Coordinates of N, CA and C in Angstrom, one line a residue:
M1 N 0.8 -1.1 0.0 CA 0.0 0.0 0.0 C 0.9 1.3 0.0
S2 N 2.1 1.1 -0.4 CA 3.0 2.3 -0.3 C 2.8 3.1 -1.6
T3 N 2.9 4.4 -1.4 CA 2.7 5.3 -2.6 C 4.1 6.0 -2.8
D4 N 4.1 6.7 -3.9 CA 5.4 7.4 -4.3 C 5.5 8.6 -3.4
R5 N 4.5 9.2 -3.1 CA 4.6 10.5 -2.3 C 4.5 10.1 -0.8
P6 N 5.5 10.6 -0.1 CA 5.4 10.4 1.4 C 4.3 11.2 2.0
L7 N 3.9 10.7 3.2 CA 2.8 11.4 4.0 C 3.4 12.6 4.6
T8 N 2.5 13.6 4.6 CA 2.8 14.8 5.3 C 2.7 14.6 6.9
P9 N 3.2 15.4 7.8 CA 2.9 15.3 9.2 C 1.4 15.2 9.5
R10 N 0.7 16.0 8.7 CA -0.7 16.0 9.0 C -1.4 14.7 8.5
G11 N -0.9 14.1 7.4 CA -1.4 12.8 7.0 C -1.0 11.8 7.9
R12 N 0.2 11.8 8.6 CA 0.6 10.9 9.5 C -0.3 10.9 10.8
L13 N -0.6 12.2 11.2 CA -1.5 12.3 12.3 C -2.8 11.7 12.1
V14 N -3.4 11.9 10.8 CA -4.7 11.3 10.5 C -4.6 9.8 10.6
V15 N -3.5 9.2 10.1 CA -3.4 7.7 10.1 C -3.3 7.4 11.6
H16 N -2.6 8.0 12.5 CA -2.5 7.7 14.0 C -3.9 7.8 14.6
I17 N -4.6 8.8 14.2 CA -6.1 8.9 14.8 C -6.9 7.8 14.3
G18 N -6.7 7.4 13.0 CA -7.5 6.3 12.5 C -7.2 5.0 13.1
V19 N -5.9 4.8 13.6 CA -5.5 3.6 14.2 C -6.2 3.5 15.6
V20 N -6.1 4.7 16.3 CA -6.8 4.8 17.7 C -8.2 4.5 17.5
F21 N -8.9 5.1 16.5 CA -10.3 4.9 16.3 C -10.6 3.5 16.0
V22 N -9.9 2.9 15.1 CA -10.1 1.4 14.8 C -10.0 0.6 16.0
L23 N -8.9 0.9 16.8 CA -8.6 0.0 18.0 C -9.8 0.2 19.0
L24 N -10.2 1.5 19.2 CA -11.3 1.7 20.2 C -12.6 1.0 19.8
V25 N -13.0 1.2 18.5 CA -14.3 0.6 18.1 C -14.2 -0.9 18.1
S26 N -13.1 -1.5 17.5 CA -13.1 -3.0 17.3 C -12.9 -3.7 18.7
L27 N -11.9 -3.1 19.5 CA -11.7 -3.8 20.9 C -12.9 -3.5 21.8
G28 N -13.5 -2.4 21.8 CA -14.7 -2.1 22.6 C -15.9 -2.9 22.1
G29 N -16.1 -2.9 20.9 CA -17.3 -3.7 20.4 C -17.0 -5.3 20.6
G30 N -15.8 -5.6 20.3 CA -15.5 -7.1 20.4 C -15.6 -7.6 21.9
L31 N -15.0 -6.8 22.7 CA -15.0 -7.2 24.1 C -16.4 -7.1 24.7
G32 N -17.2 -6.1 24.2 CA -18.6 -6.1 24.6 C -19.5 -7.3 24.3
L33 N -19.3 -7.7 22.9 CA -20.0 -8.8 22.5 C -19.5 -10.1 23.3
A34 N -18.3 -10.3 23.5 CA -17.7 -11.4 24.1 C -18.2 -11.5 25.6
A35 N -18.2 -10.3 26.2 CA -18.8 -10.2 27.6 C -20.2 -10.6 27.7
E36 N -21.1 -10.2 26.7 CA -22.4 -10.6 26.7 C -22.5 -12.1 26.6
G37 N -21.8 -12.7 25.6 CA -21.9 -14.2 25.6 C -21.4 -14.8 26.8
L38 N -20.4 -14.4 27.4 CA -19.8 -15.1 28.6 C -20.8 -14.9 29.9
E39 N -21.5 -13.7 29.8 CA -22.5 -13.4 30.9 C -23.6 -14.4 30.7
G40 N -24.1 -14.7 29.4 CA -25.1 -15.6 29.2 C -24.8 -16.9 29.6
R41 N -23.5 -17.4 29.4 CA -23.0 -18.7 29.7 C -23.0 -18.9 31.1
T42 N -22.5 -17.9 31.9 CA -22.5 -17.9 33.4 C -23.9 -18.0 33.9
A43 N -24.9 -17.3 33.4 CA -26.3 -17.3 33.8 C -26.8 -18.6 33.6
L44 N -26.6 -19.2 32.4 CA -27.2 -20.5 32.1 C -26.6 -21.6 33.1
R45 N -25.4 -21.5 33.5 CA -24.8 -22.5 34.3 C -25.2 -22.3 35.8
S46 N -25.2 -21.1 36.3 CA -25.4 -20.9 37.7 C -26.4 -19.8 38.1
G47 N -27.1 -19.2 37.2 CA -28.0 -18.2 37.6 C -29.3 -18.7 38.2
P48 N -30.0 -18.0 39.0 CA -31.1 -18.4 39.5 C -32.3 -18.7 38.5
V49 N -33.0 -19.7 38.6 CA -34.1 -20.1 37.6 C -35.3 -19.4 38.1
G50 N -36.1 -18.9 37.1 CA -37.4 -18.2 37.5 C -38.2 -18.0 36.2
T51 N -39.1 -17.1 36.4 CA -40.1 -16.7 35.4 C -40.0 -15.3 35.0
L52 N -40.1 -14.9 33.7 CA -40.2 -13.6 33.3 C -41.6 -13.2 32.9
T53 N -42.0 -12.2 33.4 CA -43.4 -11.6 33.1 C -43.1 -10.4 32.2
P54 N -43.4 -10.5 30.9 CA -43.1 -9.3 30.1 C -44.1 -8.1 30.3
T55 N -43.5 -7.0 30.4 CA -44.2 -5.7 30.6 C -44.1 -4.8 29.4
D56 N -43.0 -5.0 28.6 CA -42.8 -4.2 27.4 C -41.9 -4.8 26.5
R57 N -41.6 -4.2 25.3 CA -40.7 -4.7 24.3 C -39.9 -3.6 23.8
D58 N -38.6 -3.9 23.7 CA -37.7 -2.9 23.1 C -37.4 -3.4 21.6
C59 N -37.6 -2.6 20.7 CA -37.4 -3.0 19.3 C -36.3 -2.2 18.6
G60 N -35.6 -2.9 17.9 CA -34.5 -2.4 17.1 C -35.0 -2.5 15.6
K61 N -34.0 -2.5 14.6 CA -34.3 -2.5 13.2 C -34.9 -3.9 12.8
E62 N -34.3 -4.9 13.3 CA -34.8 -6.3 12.8 C -35.7 -7.0 13.7
S63 N -35.5 -6.8 15.0 CA -36.3 -7.6 15.9 C -36.5 -6.8 17.3
C64 N -37.3 -7.5 18.2 CA -37.5 -6.9 19.5 C -37.1 -7.9 20.6
V65 N -37.0 -7.4 21.8 CA -36.7 -8.2 23.0 C -37.7 -7.9 24.0
W66 N -38.1 -8.8 24.9 CA -39.1 -8.6 25.9 C -38.3 -8.1 27.0
T67 N -38.9 -7.1 27.8 CA -38.4 -6.7 29.0 C -39.6 -6.9 30.1
G68 N -39.2 -7.1 31.2 CA -40.2 -7.4 32.3 C -39.7 -7.7 33.7
T69 N -40.4 -8.3 34.5 CA -40.1 -8.6 35.9 C -39.8 -10.0 36.0
F70 N -38.7 -10.4 36.6 CA -38.1 -11.6 36.9 C -38.6 -12.0 38.4
T71 N -39.1 -13.2 38.4 CA -39.4 -13.8 39.7 C -38.8 -15.1 39.8
G72 N -38.0 -15.3 40.9 CA -37.3 -16.6 41.2 C -38.3 -17.7 41.4
A73 N -37.8 -18.9 41.1 CA -38.7 -20.1 41.3 C -39.1 -20.2 42.7
D74 N -38.3 -19.8 43.6 CA -38.7 -19.9 45.1 C -39.3 -18.6 45.6
G75 N -39.4 -17.7 44.7 CA -40.0 -16.3 45.1 C -39.0 -15.4 45.7
S76 N -37.7 -15.7 45.9 CA -36.9 -14.9 46.7 C -36.3 -13.9 45.8
V77 N -36.0 -14.2 44.5 CA -35.4 -13.2 43.6 C -36.4 -12.4 42.8
L78 N -36.3 -11.1 42.9 CA -37.2 -10.3 42.1 C -36.5 -9.2 41.5
A79 N -36.5 -9.0 40.2 CA -35.8 -7.9 39.5 C -36.8 -7.3 38.5
H80 N -36.7 -6.0 38.3 CA -37.5 -5.3 37.4 C -36.7 -4.8 36.2
D81 N -37.4 -4.6 35.1 CA -36.7 -4.2 33.8 C -35.6 -5.1 33.4
V82 N -35.9 -6.3 33.4 CA -34.9 -7.4 33.0 C -35.1 -7.6 31.4
E83 N -34.1 -7.6 30.7 CA -34.1 -7.9 29.3 C -34.0 -9.4 29.0
L84 N -34.9 -9.9 28.2 CA -34.8 -11.4 27.9 C -34.0 -11.7 26.6
R85 N -33.0 -12.5 26.8 CA -32.2 -12.9 25.6 C -32.4 -14.3 25.4
G86 N -32.6 -14.7 24.2 CA -32.8 -16.1 23.8 C -32.7 -16.2 22.2
A87 N -32.9 -17.5 21.7 CA -32.7 -17.8 20.3 C -34.0 -17.3 19.6
A88 N -35.0 -17.2 20.2 CA -36.3 -16.9 19.4 C -36.4 -15.4 19.1
R89 N -36.8 -15.2 17.9 CA -36.9 -13.7 17.5 C -38.3 -13.3 17.8
V90 N -38.3 -12.0 18.3 CA -39.6 -11.4 18.6 C -39.9 -10.4 17.6
R91 N -41.1 -10.3 17.1 CA -41.5 -9.3 16.1 C -42.4 -8.3 16.8
R92 N -42.6 -7.1 16.1 CA -43.3 -6.1 16.6 C -44.8 -6.5 16.8
S93 N -45.2 -7.3 16.0 CA -46.6 -7.7 16.1 C -47.0 -8.9 16.9
D94 N -45.9 -9.5 17.5 CA -46.1 -10.6 18.4 C -46.8 -10.3 19.7
P95 N -47.9 -11.0 20.1 CA -48.5 -10.6 21.3 C -47.6 -11.0 22.5
A96 N -47.7 -10.3 23.6 CA -46.9 -10.5 24.8 C -47.4 -11.8 25.5
P97 N -46.5 -12.7 25.8 CA -47.0 -14.0 26.6 C -47.3 -13.5 28.0
A98 N -48.1 -14.3 28.7 CA -48.4 -14.0 30.0 C -47.2 -14.1 30.9
R99 N -46.3 -15.1 30.6 CA -45.1 -15.3 31.4 C -44.2 -16.3 30.6
I100 N -42.9 -16.2 30.8 CA -42.0 -17.1 30.2 C -41.3 -17.8 31.2
D101 N -41.5 -19.1 31.2 CA -40.9 -20.0 32.2 C -39.5 -20.4 31.9
D102 N -38.8 -20.9 33.0 CA -37.4 -21.5 32.8 C -36.4 -20.6 32.3
V103 N -36.3 -19.4 32.7 CA -35.3 -18.5 32.4 C -34.3 -18.4 33.5
R104 N -33.1 -17.9 33.2 CA -32.0 -17.8 34.2 C -31.6 -16.4 34.3
L105 N -31.5 -15.8 35.5 CA -31.1 -14.4 35.6 C -29.6 -14.3 35.7
A106 N -29.1 -13.3 35.0 CA -27.6 -12.9 35.1 C -27.3 -12.3 36.4
G107 N -26.0 -12.3 36.7 CA -25.6 -11.8 38.0 C -25.9 -10.4 38.3
D108 N -25.8 -9.6 37.2 CA -26.2 -8.1 37.5 C -27.7 -7.8 37.4
A109 N -28.6 -8.8 37.3 CA -30.0 -8.7 37.1 C -30.4 -7.8 36.0
G110 N -29.6 -7.6 35.1 CA -30.1 -6.7 33.9 C -30.6 -7.6 32.7
A111 N -30.3 -8.8 32.7 CA -30.7 -9.7 31.7 C -31.1 -11.1 32.2
A112 N -32.0 -11.8 31.5 CA -32.3 -13.1 31.8 C -32.1 -13.9 30.5
Y113 N -31.8 -15.2 30.6 CA -31.4 -16.0 29.3 C -32.4 -17.2 29.3
T114 N -32.9 -17.5 28.2 CA -33.7 -18.7 27.9 C -32.7 -19.8 27.7
A115 N -33.2 -21.1 27.9 CA -32.3 -22.3 27.8 C -31.7 -22.4 26.4
D116 N -32.4 -21.8 25.4 CA -31.9 -22.0 24.1 C -30.9 -20.8 23.6
Y117 N -30.5 -20.0 24.5 CA -29.6 -18.9 24.2 C -28.2 -19.5 23.8
G118 N -27.8 -19.0 22.6 CA -26.5 -19.6 22.1 C -25.5 -18.6 22.4
W119 N -24.6 -18.8 23.5 CA -23.6 -17.9 23.9 C -22.3 -18.0 23.1
H120 N -22.3 -19.0 22.3 CA -21.0 -19.1 21.4 C -20.9 -18.1 20.4
G121 N -22.1 -17.7 19.8 CA -22.1 -16.7 18.7 C -21.6 -15.4 19.1
P122 N -22.0 -14.7 20.2 CA -21.5 -13.5 20.6 C -20.0 -13.5 20.9
V123 N -19.5 -14.7 21.5 CA -18.2 -14.8 21.9 C -17.3 -14.8 20.7
V124 N -17.6 -15.6 19.7 CA -16.9 -15.8 18.4 C -17.0 -14.4 17.6
K125 N -18.1 -13.8 17.5 CA -18.2 -12.6 16.9 C -17.4 -11.5 17.5
G126 N -17.4 -11.5 18.8 CA -16.5 -10.5 19.5 C -15.0 -10.7 19.3
A127 N -14.6 -12.0 19.3 CA -13.2 -12.3 19.1 C -12.8 -11.9 17.7
V128 N -13.7 -12.3 16.7 CA -13.4 -11.9 15.2 C -13.3 -10.4 15.1
L129 N -14.2 -9.7 15.7 CA -14.2 -8.2 15.5 C -12.9 -7.7 16.2
A130 N -12.5 -8.1 17.2 CA -11.4 -7.6 18.0 C -10.1 -8.0 17.0
A131 N -10.0 -9.2 16.5 CA -8.9 -9.6 15.6 C -8.8 -8.8 14.4
V132 N -10.0 -8.6 13.8 CA -10.0 -7.8 12.5 C -9.5 -6.4 12.8
G133 N -10.0 -5.8 13.9 CA -9.6 -4.5 14.2 C -8.1 -4.4 14.5
L134 N -7.6 -5.4 15.2 CA -6.1 -5.4 15.4 C -5.3 -5.5 14.1
A135 N -5.9 -6.4 13.2 CA -5.1 -6.6 12.0 C -5.2 -5.2 11.1
V136 N -6.3 -4.5 11.1 CA -6.4 -3.3 10.3 C -5.5 -2.3 11.0
A137 N -5.5 -2.1 12.4 CA -4.7 -1.2 13.0 C -3.2 -1.5 12.7
T138 N -2.8 -2.8 12.7 CA -1.4 -3.2 12.5 C -1.0 -2.9 11.1
G139 N -1.9 -3.1 10.2 CA -1.7 -2.7 8.7 C -1.5 -1.3 8.5
L140 N -2.2 -0.4 9.2 CA -2.1 1.0 9.1 C -0.8 1.4 9.7
L141 N -0.4 0.8 10.8 CA 0.9 1.2 11.4 C 2.2 0.7 10.5
V142 N 2.0 -0.4 9.9 CA 3.1 -0.9 9.0 C 3.1 0.1 7.8
M143 N 2.0 0.5 7.3 CA 2.0 1.4 6.1 C 2.7 2.7 6.5
L144 N 2.5 3.1 7.8 CA 3.0 4.4 8.2 C 4.4 4.3 8.4
R145 N 5.0 3.2 8.8 CA 6.3 2.9 9.0 C 7.1 2.9 7.7
R146 N 6.4 2.4 6.6 CA 7.1 2.3 5.4 C 7.2 3.6 4.6
Q147 N 6.3 4.6 5.0 CA 6.3 5.9 4.5 C 7.6 6.7 5.0
R148 N 8.2 7.4 4.2 CA 9.3 8.2 4.7 C 8.7 9.6 5.0
P149 N 9.3 10.2 6.0 CA 8.8 11.6 6.4 C 9.1 12.5 5.2
V150 N 8.2 13.5 5.1 CA 8.3 14.6 3.9 C 9.7 15.3 4.1
V151 N 10.1 15.6 5.2 CA 11.4 16.4 5.4 C 12.6 15.6 4.9
A152 N 12.7 14.3 5.3 CA 13.8 13.5 4.9 C 13.7 13.3 3.3
H153 N 12.6 13.1 2.8 CA 12.5 12.9 1.4 C 12.9 14.2 0.6
A154 N 12.4 15.4 1.2 CA 12.8 16.7 0.6 C 14.3 17.0 0.6
R155 N 15.0 16.5 1.7 CA 16.4 16.7 1.8 C 17.1 15.8 0.8
R156 N 16.7 14.5 0.6 CA 17.3 13.7 -0.3 C 17.2 14.2 -1.8
T157 N 16.1 14.7 -2.0 CA 15.9 15.2 -3.4 C 16.4 16.6 -3.6
G158 N 16.9 17.2 -2.6 CA 17.5 18.6 -2.7 C 16.4 19.7 -2.7
L159 N 15.3 19.4 -2.2 CA 14.2 20.6 -2.2 C 14.4 21.4 -1.0
V160 N 15.1 21.0 0.0 CA 15.3 21.7 1.3 C 16.9 22.0 1.5

């Protein structure tokens, strides 16, 4: 990706800013996805079992998720505004069920997971996003190192 013209100091700064941006987005997004998957795995293994009573739905571009009140099987755990995560897609037109049984609450009580939740997908997607971001940032840095500074090039060519 080397060009004949060396980068100006301003161009080098833009590349450095691009590297930082790529690293922040890819590592932040990748770690966030992986953390969600691992949280689901932990909840499925050791989270309290109970029932989610949907009170609302939060919709994005493609699908929706139920939010509601989680009640533990023994009645001891109660959490409000819990987001349900599972393999089933919820559409805007789907009627709210009276309750959803056999869900497990995450440690922070912000999410509950159905037994069919696939935690592998978010972990793999997060790892791939982080790896691609690192590769792009490394490529930009390698490109930057191959570029000669403008001043050194100008001295060699007799312009300064």
